[in-house]
Amino acid sequence: MATSMNTLVFLLACGVMLSVLAPSSADFLTDEFKKWVTEHRVKYKSKAETLKRFGIFKANYLFINESNHNPKVDFKLGLNKFADMTNKEFLAKFTGYTPLTTKPAPTSFRYADTTAPSSIDWRTLGAVNAVKDQGQCGCDGGLQDSAFKWVIKNGGIDSEEDYAYTAQNGTCDATKTKRYIASITGYEDVPSFNETALMNAVANQPVTVSIDASGLFFQFYSSGIFRGPCGLNLDHAVTVVGYGGSGTFGKYWIVRNSWGTTWGEEGYIRMWKDSGLPTGLCGIALDSSYPLLN
């Protein structure tokens, strides 16, 4: 009886309607947690830590379930590897990009007069490396985070393996930054508050962008066209590798993340394009740039 009462109090405290979760027993959530721990090979140091993480997992599970049953939310969330982390813990570990407060004088925007196609996907053109899990190394952002030192030669595209991390133990390996096939001589910024300018740039090459990746919706994004909610606190650097879709609500940016292939759509997220916001969704049109190669 005490266990059932505690479960009810917990659910009500989370502000989640019990009808959303079926079944909603403590045993069901315990089983789900055990399956998640096994799937992700998670080990906790103590019983107290296990109980703490179970409580966080339950809150996240209920949030995900409620969102996925909400007819007003047409993208899906999922129980990924971050399911035992609070949003605060998640942001502290996997975001942290800070836009430069001072930048060099802006150069000309070479793609201003581009006639962009209706869609493009640089993944199909060989310009995008496989998605990696950069862990905390992905917090630096900017051109270093995207690592798109690629060059078009003889009608083909070569890309390098220069990610500064070792996935096995999650520590950065700075020596890997010395592996390259092209040198970046600088970069150009894409004009801010202008999704058309961003589209023109992406039509010619992948582009690094800064976004607001805070919030549980982004943390647990699984599939579909992400529409927020999100703000304008640019705390994460990612790379736009294409765009597509049609109609007012069906256009999207193809965004490459650095949290591994178990997050999102095999490491990617489709973000609403041409949302009508001057900043773009999550600030995607505020702070973007692309490398210049020799």
PDB file of C-alpha atoms in Angstrom:
ATOM      1  CA  MET A   1       0.000   0.000   0.000  1.00  0.00           C
ATOM      2  CA  ALA A   2       2.806   2.373   0.892  1.00  0.00           C
ATOM      3  CA  THR A   3       4.560   1.649  -2.406  1.00  0.00           C
ATOM      4  CA  SER A   4       1.414   2.386  -4.412  1.00  0.00           C
ATOM      5  CA  MET A   5       0.833   5.631  -2.521  1.00  0.00           C
ATOM      6  CA  ASN A   6       4.415   6.751  -3.103  1.00  0.00           C
ATOM      7  CA  THR A   7       4.081   6.014  -6.795  1.00  0.00           C
ATOM      8  CA  LEU A   8       0.858   8.031  -7.017  1.00  0.00           C
ATOM      9  CA  VAL A   9       2.415  10.974  -5.204  1.00  0.00           C
ATOM     10  CA  PHE A  10       5.408  10.848  -7.549  1.00  0.00           C
ATOM     11  CA  LEU A  11       3.227  10.862 -10.652  1.00  0.00           C
ATOM     12  CA  LEU A  12       1.130  13.736  -9.437  1.00  0.00           C
ATOM     13  CA  ALA A  13       4.227  15.695  -8.499  1.00  0.00           C
ATOM     14  CA  CYS A  14       5.481  15.309 -12.044  1.00  0.00           C
ATOM     15  CA  GLY A  15       2.237  16.792 -13.308  1.00  0.00           C
ATOM     16  CA  VAL A  16       1.565  13.808 -15.550  1.00  0.00           C
ATOM     17  CA  MET A  17      -1.905  12.389 -16.051  1.00  0.00           C
ATOM     18  CA  LEU A  18      -2.060   8.761 -15.020  1.00  0.00           C
ATOM     19  CA  SER A  19      -4.214   7.912 -18.010  1.00  0.00           C
ATOM     20  CA  VAL A  20      -1.292   8.576 -20.340  1.00  0.00           C
ATOM     21  CA  LEU A  21       0.732   5.642 -19.055  1.00  0.00           C
ATOM     22  CA  ALA A  22      -0.663   2.145 -19.435  1.00  0.00           C
ATOM     23  CA  PRO A  23       0.027   0.209 -17.341  1.00  0.00           C
ATOM     24  CA  SER A  24       1.166   2.681 -14.685  1.00  0.00           C
ATOM     25  CA  SER A  25       2.242   0.326 -11.914  1.00  0.00           C
ATOM     26  CA  ALA A  26       5.556   0.640 -10.104  1.00  0.00           C
ATOM     27  CA  ASP A  27       6.423  -2.890 -11.263  1.00  0.00           C
ATOM     28  CA  PHE A  28       6.062  -1.856 -14.902  1.00  0.00           C
ATOM     29  CA  LEU A  29       8.398   1.132 -14.477  1.00  0.00           C
ATOM     30  CA  THR A  30      10.877  -1.025 -12.587  1.00  0.00           C
ATOM     31  CA  ASP A  31      10.921  -3.507 -15.451  1.00  0.00           C
ATOM     32  CA  GLU A  32      11.396  -0.716 -17.978  1.00  0.00           C
ATOM     33  CA  PHE A  33      14.313   0.629 -15.962  1.00  0.00           C
ATOM     34  CA  LYS A  34      15.930  -2.805 -15.753  1.00  0.00           C
ATOM     35  CA  LYS A  35      15.603  -3.225 -19.525  1.00  0.00           C
ATOM     36  CA  TRP A  36      17.109   0.203 -20.118  1.00  0.00           C
ATOM     37  CA  VAL A  37      20.049  -0.485 -17.764  1.00  0.00           C
ATOM     38  CA  THR A  38      20.742  -3.773 -19.545  1.00  0.00           C
ATOM     39  CA  GLU A  39      20.462  -2.267 -23.023  1.00  0.00           C
ATOM     40  CA  HIS A  40      22.837   0.584 -22.236  1.00  0.00           C
ATOM     41  CA  ARG A  41      25.166  -1.483 -20.032  1.00  0.00           C
ATOM     42  CA  VAL A  42      24.867   0.950 -17.163  1.00  0.00           C
ATOM     43  CA  LYS A  43      26.408   0.207 -13.772  1.00  0.00           C
ATOM     44  CA  TYR A  44      25.828   2.252 -10.637  1.00  0.00           C
ATOM     45  CA  LYS A  45      28.211   2.455  -7.707  1.00  0.00           C
ATOM     46  CA  SER A  46      25.676   2.037  -4.937  1.00  0.00           C
ATOM     47  CA  LYS A  47      22.051   1.269  -4.107  1.00  0.00           C
ATOM     48  CA  ALA A  48      21.499   4.938  -3.298  1.00  0.00           C
ATOM     49  CA  GLU A  49      22.744   5.953  -6.743  1.00  0.00           C
ATOM     50  CA  THR A  50      20.540   3.307  -8.361  1.00  0.00           C
ATOM     51  CA  LEU A  51      17.458   4.592  -6.545  1.00  0.00           C
ATOM     52  CA  LYS A  52      18.314   8.172  -7.473  1.00  0.00           C
ATOM     53  CA  ARG A  53      18.714   7.291 -11.148  1.00  0.00           C
ATOM     54  CA  PHE A  54      15.525   5.232 -11.091  1.00  0.00           C
ATOM     55  CA  GLY A  55      13.608   8.269  -9.850  1.00  0.00           C
ATOM     56  CA  ILE A  56      15.019  10.411 -12.649  1.00  0.00           C
ATOM     57  CA  PHE A  57      14.318   7.667 -15.177  1.00  0.00           C
ATOM     58  CA  LYS A  58      10.668   7.499 -14.069  1.00  0.00           C
ATOM     59  CA  ALA A  59      10.194  11.239 -14.470  1.00  0.00           C
ATOM     60  CA  ASN A  60      11.794  11.152 -17.938  1.00  0.00           C
ATOM     61  CA  TYR A  61       9.784   8.085 -18.946  1.00  0.00           C
ATOM     62  CA  LEU A  62       6.534   9.789 -18.036  1.00  0.00           C
ATOM     63  CA  PHE A  63       7.518  12.988 -19.842  1.00  0.00           C
ATOM     64  CA  ILE A  64       8.358  11.040 -23.002  1.00  0.00           C
ATOM     65  CA  ASN A  65       5.163   9.007 -22.810  1.00  0.00           C
ATOM     66  CA  GLU A  66       3.008  12.070 -22.326  1.00  0.00           C
ATOM     67  CA  SER A  67       4.611  13.865 -25.276  1.00  0.00           C
ATOM     68  CA  ASN A  68       4.235  10.862 -27.571  1.00  0.00           C
ATOM     69  CA  HIS A  69       0.525  10.677 -26.740  1.00  0.00           C
ATOM     70  CA  ASN A  70      -0.012  14.396 -27.292  1.00  0.00           C
ATOM     71  CA  PRO A  71      -1.765  14.927 -30.662  1.00  0.00           C
ATOM     72  CA  LYS A  72      -0.291  18.436 -30.863  1.00  0.00           C
ATOM     73  CA  VAL A  73       3.281  17.086 -30.922  1.00  0.00           C
ATOM     74  CA  ASP A  74       4.006  15.383 -34.248  1.00  0.00           C
ATOM     75  CA  PHE A  75       7.633  14.397 -33.628  1.00  0.00           C
ATOM     76  CA  LYS A  76       8.580  11.533 -31.350  1.00  0.00           C
ATOM     77  CA  LEU A  77      10.729  11.217 -28.254  1.00  0.00           C
ATOM     78  CA  GLY A  78      12.527   8.115 -27.082  1.00  0.00           C
ATOM     79  CA  LEU A  79      14.290   6.525 -24.113  1.00  0.00           C
ATOM     80  CA  ASN A  80      17.842   7.072 -25.288  1.00  0.00           C
ATOM     81  CA  LYS A  81      21.088   6.781 -23.338  1.00  0.00           C
ATOM     82  CA  PHE A  82      20.334  10.026 -21.469  1.00  0.00           C
ATOM     83  CA  ALA A  83      17.213   8.651 -19.773  1.00  0.00           C
ATOM     84  CA  ASP A  84      18.734   8.534 -16.272  1.00  0.00           C
ATOM     85  CA  MET A  85      19.959  12.143 -16.394  1.00  0.00           C
ATOM     86  CA  THR A  86      18.160  15.302 -15.383  1.00  0.00           C
ATOM     87  CA  ASN A  87      18.071  17.992 -18.014  1.00  0.00           C
ATOM     88  CA  LYS A  88      20.467  20.072 -15.922  1.00  0.00           C
ATOM     89  CA  GLU A  89      22.978  17.217 -15.769  1.00  0.00           C
ATOM     90  CA  PHE A  90      22.579  16.559 -19.467  1.00  0.00           C
ATOM     91  CA  LEU A  91      23.208  20.179 -20.443  1.00  0.00           C
ATOM     92  CA  ALA A  92      26.255  20.425 -18.191  1.00  0.00           C
ATOM     93  CA  LYS A  93      27.842  17.368 -19.783  1.00  0.00           C
ATOM     94  CA  PHE A  94      26.806  17.472 -23.418  1.00  0.00           C
ATOM     95  CA  THR A  95      26.438  21.151 -24.261  1.00  0.00           C
ATOM     96  CA  GLY A  96      28.495  24.169 -23.381  1.00  0.00           C
ATOM     97  CA  TYR A  97      29.258  25.965 -26.611  1.00  0.00           C
ATOM     98  CA  THR A  98      29.610  29.716 -26.128  1.00  0.00           C
ATOM     99  CA  PRO A  99      29.430  32.032 -29.157  1.00  0.00           C
ATOM    100  CA  LEU A 100      32.377  34.358 -29.521  1.00  0.00           C
ATOM    101  CA  THR A 101      31.682  37.753 -28.005  1.00  0.00           C
ATOM    102  CA  THR A 102      34.106  39.352 -30.438  1.00  0.00           C
ATOM    103  CA  LYS A 103      34.703  38.141 -33.957  1.00  0.00           C
ATOM    104  CA  PRO A 104      37.003  39.195 -36.782  1.00  0.00           C
ATOM    105  CA  ALA A 105      35.550  41.694 -39.211  1.00  0.00           C
ATOM    106  CA  PRO A 106      32.974  39.878 -41.351  1.00  0.00           C
ATOM    107  CA  THR A 107      33.973  38.967 -44.859  1.00  0.00           C
ATOM    108  CA  SER A 108      31.774  39.008 -47.910  1.00  0.00           C
ATOM    109  CA  PHE A 109      29.130  36.324 -48.234  1.00  0.00           C
ATOM    110  CA  ARG A 110      30.142  34.422 -51.353  1.00  0.00           C
ATOM    111  CA  TYR A 111      26.831  32.576 -51.677  1.00  0.00           C
ATOM    112  CA  ALA A 112      24.576  35.628 -51.730  1.00  0.00           C
ATOM    113  CA  ASP A 113      23.570  35.126 -55.361  1.00  0.00           C
ATOM    114  CA  THR A 114      23.227  31.342 -55.210  1.00  0.00           C
ATOM    115  CA  THR A 115      20.162  29.764 -56.778  1.00  0.00           C
ATOM    116  CA  ALA A 116      19.592  27.028 -54.235  1.00  0.00           C
ATOM    117  CA  PRO A 117      17.897  23.756 -55.208  1.00  0.00           C
ATOM    118  CA  SER A 118      14.696  22.750 -53.431  1.00  0.00           C
ATOM    119  CA  SER A 119      16.596  20.101 -51.487  1.00  0.00           C
ATOM    120  CA  ILE A 120      20.096  18.775 -50.929  1.00  0.00           C
ATOM    121  CA  ASP A 121      21.675  16.128 -48.725  1.00  0.00           C
ATOM    122  CA  TRP A 122      25.454  16.195 -48.493  1.00  0.00           C
ATOM    123  CA  ARG A 123      25.428  12.739 -46.919  1.00  0.00           C
ATOM    124  CA  THR A 124      24.550  11.263 -50.306  1.00  0.00           C
ATOM    125  CA  LEU A 125      27.424  13.180 -51.931  1.00  0.00           C
ATOM    126  CA  GLY A 126      30.169  11.810 -49.699  1.00  0.00           C
ATOM    127  CA  ALA A 127      30.829  15.047 -47.825  1.00  0.00           C
ATOM    128  CA  VAL A 128      29.799  13.888 -44.356  1.00  0.00           C
ATOM    129  CA  ASN A 129      31.708  11.618 -42.008  1.00  0.00           C
ATOM    130  CA  ALA A 130      29.903   8.961 -40.002  1.00  0.00           C
ATOM    131  CA  VAL A 131      28.220  10.228 -36.836  1.00  0.00           C
ATOM    132  CA  LYS A 132      30.462   9.840 -33.812  1.00  0.00           C
ATOM    133  CA  ASP A 133      29.856  10.144 -30.100  1.00  0.00           C
ATOM    134  CA  GLN A 134      32.064  13.002 -28.989  1.00  0.00           C
ATOM    135  CA  GLY A 135      30.786  13.054 -25.428  1.00  0.00           C
ATOM    136  CA  GLN A 136      32.140  16.079 -23.603  1.00  0.00           C
ATOM    137  CA  CYS A 137      34.514  16.770 -26.489  1.00  0.00           C
ATOM    138  CA  GLY A 138      31.482  17.989 -28.408  1.00  0.00           C
ATOM    139  CA  CYS A 139      31.046  20.983 -26.124  1.00  0.00           C
ATOM    140  CA  ASP A 140      33.661  23.170 -27.806  1.00  0.00           C
ATOM    141  CA  GLY A 141      31.485  23.794 -30.827  1.00  0.00           C
ATOM    142  CA  GLY A 142      32.287  25.975 -33.790  1.00  0.00           C
ATOM    143  CA  LEU A 143      34.273  24.726 -36.743  1.00  0.00           C
ATOM    144  CA  GLN A 144      36.271  22.452 -34.457  1.00  0.00           C
ATOM    145  CA  ASP A 145      33.115  20.608 -33.398  1.00  0.00           C
ATOM    146  CA  SER A 146      31.814  19.991 -36.891  1.00  0.00           C
ATOM    147  CA  ALA A 147      35.249  19.029 -38.234  1.00  0.00           C
ATOM    148  CA  PHE A 148      34.167  19.616 -41.819  1.00  0.00           C
ATOM    149  CA  LYS A 149      37.548  20.210 -43.436  1.00  0.00           C
ATOM    150  CA  TRP A 150      36.406  18.836 -46.753  1.00  0.00           C
ATOM    151  CA  VAL A 151      37.345  19.784 -50.275  1.00  0.00           C
ATOM    152  CA  ILE A 152      35.691  19.318 -53.642  1.00  0.00           C
ATOM    153  CA  LYS A 153      38.184  17.999 -56.166  1.00  0.00           C
ATOM    154  CA  ASN A 154      37.604  16.775 -59.704  1.00  0.00           C
ATOM    155  CA  GLY A 155      33.875  16.570 -59.171  1.00  0.00           C
ATOM    156  CA  GLY A 156      34.256  14.425 -56.078  1.00  0.00           C
ATOM    157  CA  ILE A 157      34.360  15.210 -52.388  1.00  0.00           C
ATOM    158  CA  ASP A 158      37.007  14.062 -49.961  1.00  0.00           C
ATOM    159  CA  SER A 159      36.432  14.221 -46.223  1.00  0.00           C
ATOM    160  CA  GLU A 160      38.848  13.667 -43.364  1.00  0.00           C
ATOM    161  CA  GLU A 161      38.915  11.777 -40.087  1.00  0.00           C
ATOM    162  CA  ASP A 162      40.085  14.477 -37.670  1.00  0.00           C
ATOM    163  CA  TYR A 163      37.809  14.216 -34.668  1.00  0.00           C
ATOM    164  CA  ALA A 164      39.678  15.070 -31.471  1.00  0.00           C
ATOM    165  CA  TYR A 165      38.400  12.328 -29.226  1.00  0.00           C
ATOM    166  CA  THR A 166      38.616   8.662 -28.413  1.00  0.00           C
ATOM    167  CA  ALA A 167      35.167   7.125 -28.243  1.00  0.00           C
ATOM    168  CA  GLN A 168      36.225   4.088 -26.225  1.00  0.00           C
ATOM    169  CA  ASN A 169      37.011   5.977 -23.041  1.00  0.00           C
ATOM    170  CA  GLY A 170      35.387   9.318 -23.699  1.00  0.00           C
ATOM    171  CA  THR A 171      38.594  11.336 -23.381  1.00  0.00           C
ATOM    172  CA  CYS A 172      39.878  13.816 -25.933  1.00  0.00           C
ATOM    173  CA  ASP A 173      42.847  12.869 -28.094  1.00  0.00           C
ATOM    174  CA  ALA A 174      44.282  16.139 -29.366  1.00  0.00           C
ATOM    175  CA  THR A 175      46.826  14.362 -31.587  1.00  0.00           C
ATOM    176  CA  LYS A 176      44.073  13.386 -33.991  1.00  0.00           C
ATOM    177  CA  THR A 177      43.614  17.008 -34.987  1.00  0.00           C
ATOM    178  CA  LYS A 178      46.846  16.665 -36.986  1.00  0.00           C
ATOM    179  CA  ARG A 179      45.251  14.257 -39.462  1.00  0.00           C
ATOM    180  CA  TYR A 180      43.923  16.231 -42.375  1.00  0.00           C
ATOM    181  CA  ILE A 181      43.781  16.398 -46.144  1.00  0.00           C
ATOM    182  CA  ALA A 182      42.967  20.100 -46.444  1.00  0.00           C
ATOM    183  CA  SER A 183      43.851  23.205 -44.481  1.00  0.00           C
ATOM    184  CA  ILE A 184      41.326  25.743 -43.274  1.00  0.00           C
ATOM    185  CA  THR A 185      42.549  29.224 -44.075  1.00  0.00           C
ATOM    186  CA  GLY A 186      39.645  30.987 -42.407  1.00  0.00           C
ATOM    187  CA  TYR A 187      35.916  31.107 -42.392  1.00  0.00           C
ATOM    188  CA  GLU A 188      32.982  33.206 -43.473  1.00  0.00           C
ATOM    189  CA  ASP A 189      29.884  33.939 -41.463  1.00  0.00           C
ATOM    190  CA  VAL A 190      26.418  33.471 -42.886  1.00  0.00           C
ATOM    191  CA  PRO A 191      24.304  36.641 -42.508  1.00  0.00           C
ATOM    192  CA  SER A 192      22.240  36.375 -39.328  1.00  0.00           C
ATOM    193  CA  PHE A 193      18.429  36.429 -39.139  1.00  0.00           C
ATOM    194  CA  ASN A 194      18.242  35.033 -42.658  1.00  0.00           C
ATOM    195  CA  GLU A 195      17.252  31.412 -43.329  1.00  0.00           C
ATOM    196  CA  THR A 196      17.461  32.033 -47.073  1.00  0.00           C
ATOM    197  CA  ALA A 197      21.125  32.962 -46.708  1.00  0.00           C
ATOM    198  CA  LEU A 198      21.666  29.819 -44.631  1.00  0.00           C
ATOM    199  CA  MET A 199      19.971  27.743 -47.349  1.00  0.00           C
ATOM    200  CA  ASN A 200      22.220  29.305 -50.004  1.00  0.00           C
ATOM    201  CA  ALA A 201      25.287  28.398 -47.969  1.00  0.00           C
ATOM    202  CA  VAL A 202      24.125  24.831 -47.286  1.00  0.00           C
ATOM    203  CA  ALA A 203      23.403  24.405 -50.993  1.00  0.00           C
ATOM    204  CA  ASN A 204      27.143  24.753 -51.524  1.00  0.00           C
ATOM    205  CA  GLN A 205      28.638  23.006 -48.488  1.00  0.00           C
ATOM    206  CA  PRO A 206      27.838  21.815 -44.965  1.00  0.00           C
ATOM    207  CA  VAL A 207      27.566  24.709 -42.512  1.00  0.00           C
ATOM    208  CA  THR A 208      28.282  24.910 -38.805  1.00  0.00           C
ATOM    209  CA  VAL A 209      25.432  26.432 -36.802  1.00  0.00           C
ATOM    210  CA  SER A 210      24.810  27.223 -33.152  1.00  0.00           C
ATOM    211  CA  ILE A 211      21.495  26.257 -31.599  1.00  0.00           C
ATOM    212  CA  ASP A 212      19.646  26.143 -28.307  1.00  0.00           C
ATOM    213  CA  ALA A 213      19.721  22.442 -27.434  1.00  0.00           C
ATOM    214  CA  SER A 214      18.285  22.831 -23.948  1.00  0.00           C
ATOM    215  CA  GLY A 215      15.062  21.249 -22.815  1.00  0.00           C
ATOM    216  CA  LEU A 216      13.836  17.698 -22.456  1.00  0.00           C
ATOM    217  CA  PHE A 217      12.301  17.683 -25.931  1.00  0.00           C
ATOM    218  CA  PHE A 218      15.724  18.060 -27.532  1.00  0.00           C
ATOM    219  CA  GLN A 219      17.370  15.698 -25.053  1.00  0.00           C
ATOM    220  CA  PHE A 220      14.986  12.872 -25.962  1.00  0.00           C
ATOM    221  CA  TYR A 221      14.296  13.660 -29.629  1.00  0.00           C
ATOM    222  CA  SER A 222      13.846  10.440 -31.578  1.00  0.00           C
ATOM    223  CA  SER A 223      12.254  11.096 -34.983  1.00  0.00           C
ATOM    224  CA  GLY A 224      10.178  13.483 -37.066  1.00  0.00           C
ATOM    225  CA  ILE A 225      10.495  17.199 -37.755  1.00  0.00           C
ATOM    226  CA  PHE A 226      11.470  18.866 -34.487  1.00  0.00           C
ATOM    227  CA  ARG A 227       9.462  22.031 -33.804  1.00  0.00           C
ATOM    228  CA  GLY A 228      10.547  22.895 -30.271  1.00  0.00           C
ATOM    229  CA  PRO A 229       9.869  24.320 -27.823  1.00  0.00           C
ATOM    230  CA  CYS A 230      13.319  25.813 -27.594  1.00  0.00           C
ATOM    231  CA  GLY A 231      14.823  29.213 -26.914  1.00  0.00           C
ATOM    232  CA  LEU A 232      17.723  31.293 -28.185  1.00  0.00           C
ATOM    233  CA  ASN A 233      20.410  30.344 -25.683  1.00  0.00           C
ATOM    234  CA  LEU A 234      23.017  29.134 -28.169  1.00  0.00           C
ATOM    235  CA  ASP A 235      24.656  26.370 -26.163  1.00  0.00           C
ATOM    236  CA  HIS A 236      25.467  23.711 -28.751  1.00  0.00           C
ATOM    237  CA  ALA A 237      27.265  23.594 -32.114  1.00  0.00           C
ATOM    238  CA  VAL A 238      26.070  21.232 -34.826  1.00  0.00           C
ATOM    239  CA  THR A 239      26.326  21.009 -38.608  1.00  0.00           C
ATOM    240  CA  VAL A 240      23.594  21.501 -41.189  1.00  0.00           C
ATOM    241  CA  VAL A 241      24.283  18.969 -43.948  1.00  0.00           C
ATOM    242  CA  GLY A 242      21.189  19.522 -46.047  1.00  0.00           C
ATOM    243  CA  TYR A 243      17.539  20.450 -46.199  1.00  0.00           C
ATOM    244  CA  GLY A 244      14.327  19.198 -47.761  1.00  0.00           C
ATOM    245  CA  GLY A 245      10.579  18.839 -47.396  1.00  0.00           C
ATOM    246  CA  SER A 246       7.774  21.028 -48.654  1.00  0.00           C
ATOM    247  CA  GLY A 247       4.814  23.036 -47.425  1.00  0.00           C
ATOM    248  CA  THR A 248       4.542  25.394 -44.482  1.00  0.00           C
ATOM    249  CA  PHE A 249       5.107  22.763 -41.821  1.00  0.00           C
ATOM    250  CA  GLY A 250       7.005  20.123 -43.777  1.00  0.00           C
ATOM    251  CA  LYS A 251      10.317  21.821 -44.555  1.00  0.00           C
ATOM    252  CA  TYR A 252      13.326  20.846 -42.484  1.00  0.00           C
ATOM    253  CA  TRP A 253      17.048  21.246 -41.977  1.00  0.00           C
ATOM    254  CA  ILE A 254      19.103  18.039 -41.820  1.00  0.00           C
ATOM    255  CA  VAL A 255      21.312  18.553 -38.785  1.00  0.00           C
ATOM    256  CA  ARG A 256      24.249  16.343 -37.819  1.00  0.00           C
ATOM    257  CA  ASN A 257      24.784  15.999 -34.069  1.00  0.00           C
ATOM    258  CA  SER A 258      27.686  14.574 -32.050  1.00  0.00           C
ATOM    259  CA  TRP A 259      25.896  12.400 -29.465  1.00  0.00           C
ATOM    260  CA  GLY A 260      26.190   9.066 -31.248  1.00  0.00           C
ATOM    261  CA  THR A 261      23.837   7.150 -33.523  1.00  0.00           C
ATOM    262  CA  THR A 262      21.462   6.084 -30.750  1.00  0.00           C
ATOM    263  CA  TRP A 263      20.234   9.676 -30.408  1.00  0.00           C
ATOM    264  CA  GLY A 264      17.658  11.017 -32.846  1.00  0.00           C
ATOM    265  CA  GLU A 265      17.475   9.671 -36.366  1.00  0.00           C
ATOM    266  CA  GLU A 266      20.754   7.729 -36.255  1.00  0.00           C
ATOM    267  CA  GLY A 267      22.546  10.772 -34.886  1.00  0.00           C
ATOM    268  CA  TYR A 268      20.665  13.374 -36.934  1.00  0.00           C
ATOM    269  CA  ILE A 269      17.738  15.652 -36.251  1.00  0.00           C
ATOM    270  CA  ARG A 270      15.378  17.251 -38.736  1.00  0.00           C
ATOM    271  CA  MET A 271      14.644  20.774 -37.537  1.00  0.00           C
ATOM    272  CA  TRP A 272      11.759  22.879 -38.817  1.00  0.00           C
ATOM    273  CA  LYS A 273      12.940  25.095 -41.682  1.00  0.00           C
ATOM    274  CA  ASP A 274      11.282  28.396 -42.609  1.00  0.00           C
ATOM    275  CA  SER A 275       9.429  28.483 -39.308  1.00  0.00           C
ATOM    276  CA  GLY A 276       8.623  32.178 -39.730  1.00  0.00           C
ATOM    277  CA  LEU A 277      10.893  33.105 -36.830  1.00  0.00           C
ATOM    278  CA  PRO A 278      13.564  35.675 -37.815  1.00  0.00           C
ATOM    279  CA  THR A 279      16.065  33.719 -35.737  1.00  0.00           C
ATOM    280  CA  GLY A 280      15.082  30.366 -37.171  1.00  0.00           C
ATOM    281  CA  LEU A 281      13.987  27.558 -34.861  1.00  0.00           C
ATOM    282  CA  CYS A 282      16.217  27.338 -31.776  1.00  0.00           C
ATOM    283  CA  GLY A 283      18.316  30.220 -33.135  1.00  0.00           C
ATOM    284  CA  ILE A 284      19.627  28.187 -36.063  1.00  0.00           C
ATOM    285  CA  ALA A 285      19.914  31.330 -38.226  1.00  0.00           C
ATOM    286  CA  LEU A 286      21.793  33.427 -35.670  1.00  0.00           C
ATOM    287  CA  ASP A 287      25.383  32.182 -35.628  1.00  0.00           C
ATOM    288  CA  SER A 288      26.548  30.058 -38.552  1.00  0.00           C
ATOM    289  CA  SER A 289      29.733  29.821 -40.583  1.00  0.00           C
ATOM    290  CA  TYR A 290      31.640  27.672 -43.030  1.00  0.00           C
ATOM    291  CA  PRO A 291      35.365  27.032 -43.527  1.00  0.00           C
ATOM    292  CA  LEU A 292      37.497  28.395 -46.338  1.00  0.00           C
ATOM    293  CA  LEU A 293      39.946  25.869 -47.758  1.00  0.00           C
ATOM    294  CA  ASN A 294      43.173  26.155 -49.666  1.00  0.00           C
TER     295      ASN A 294
END
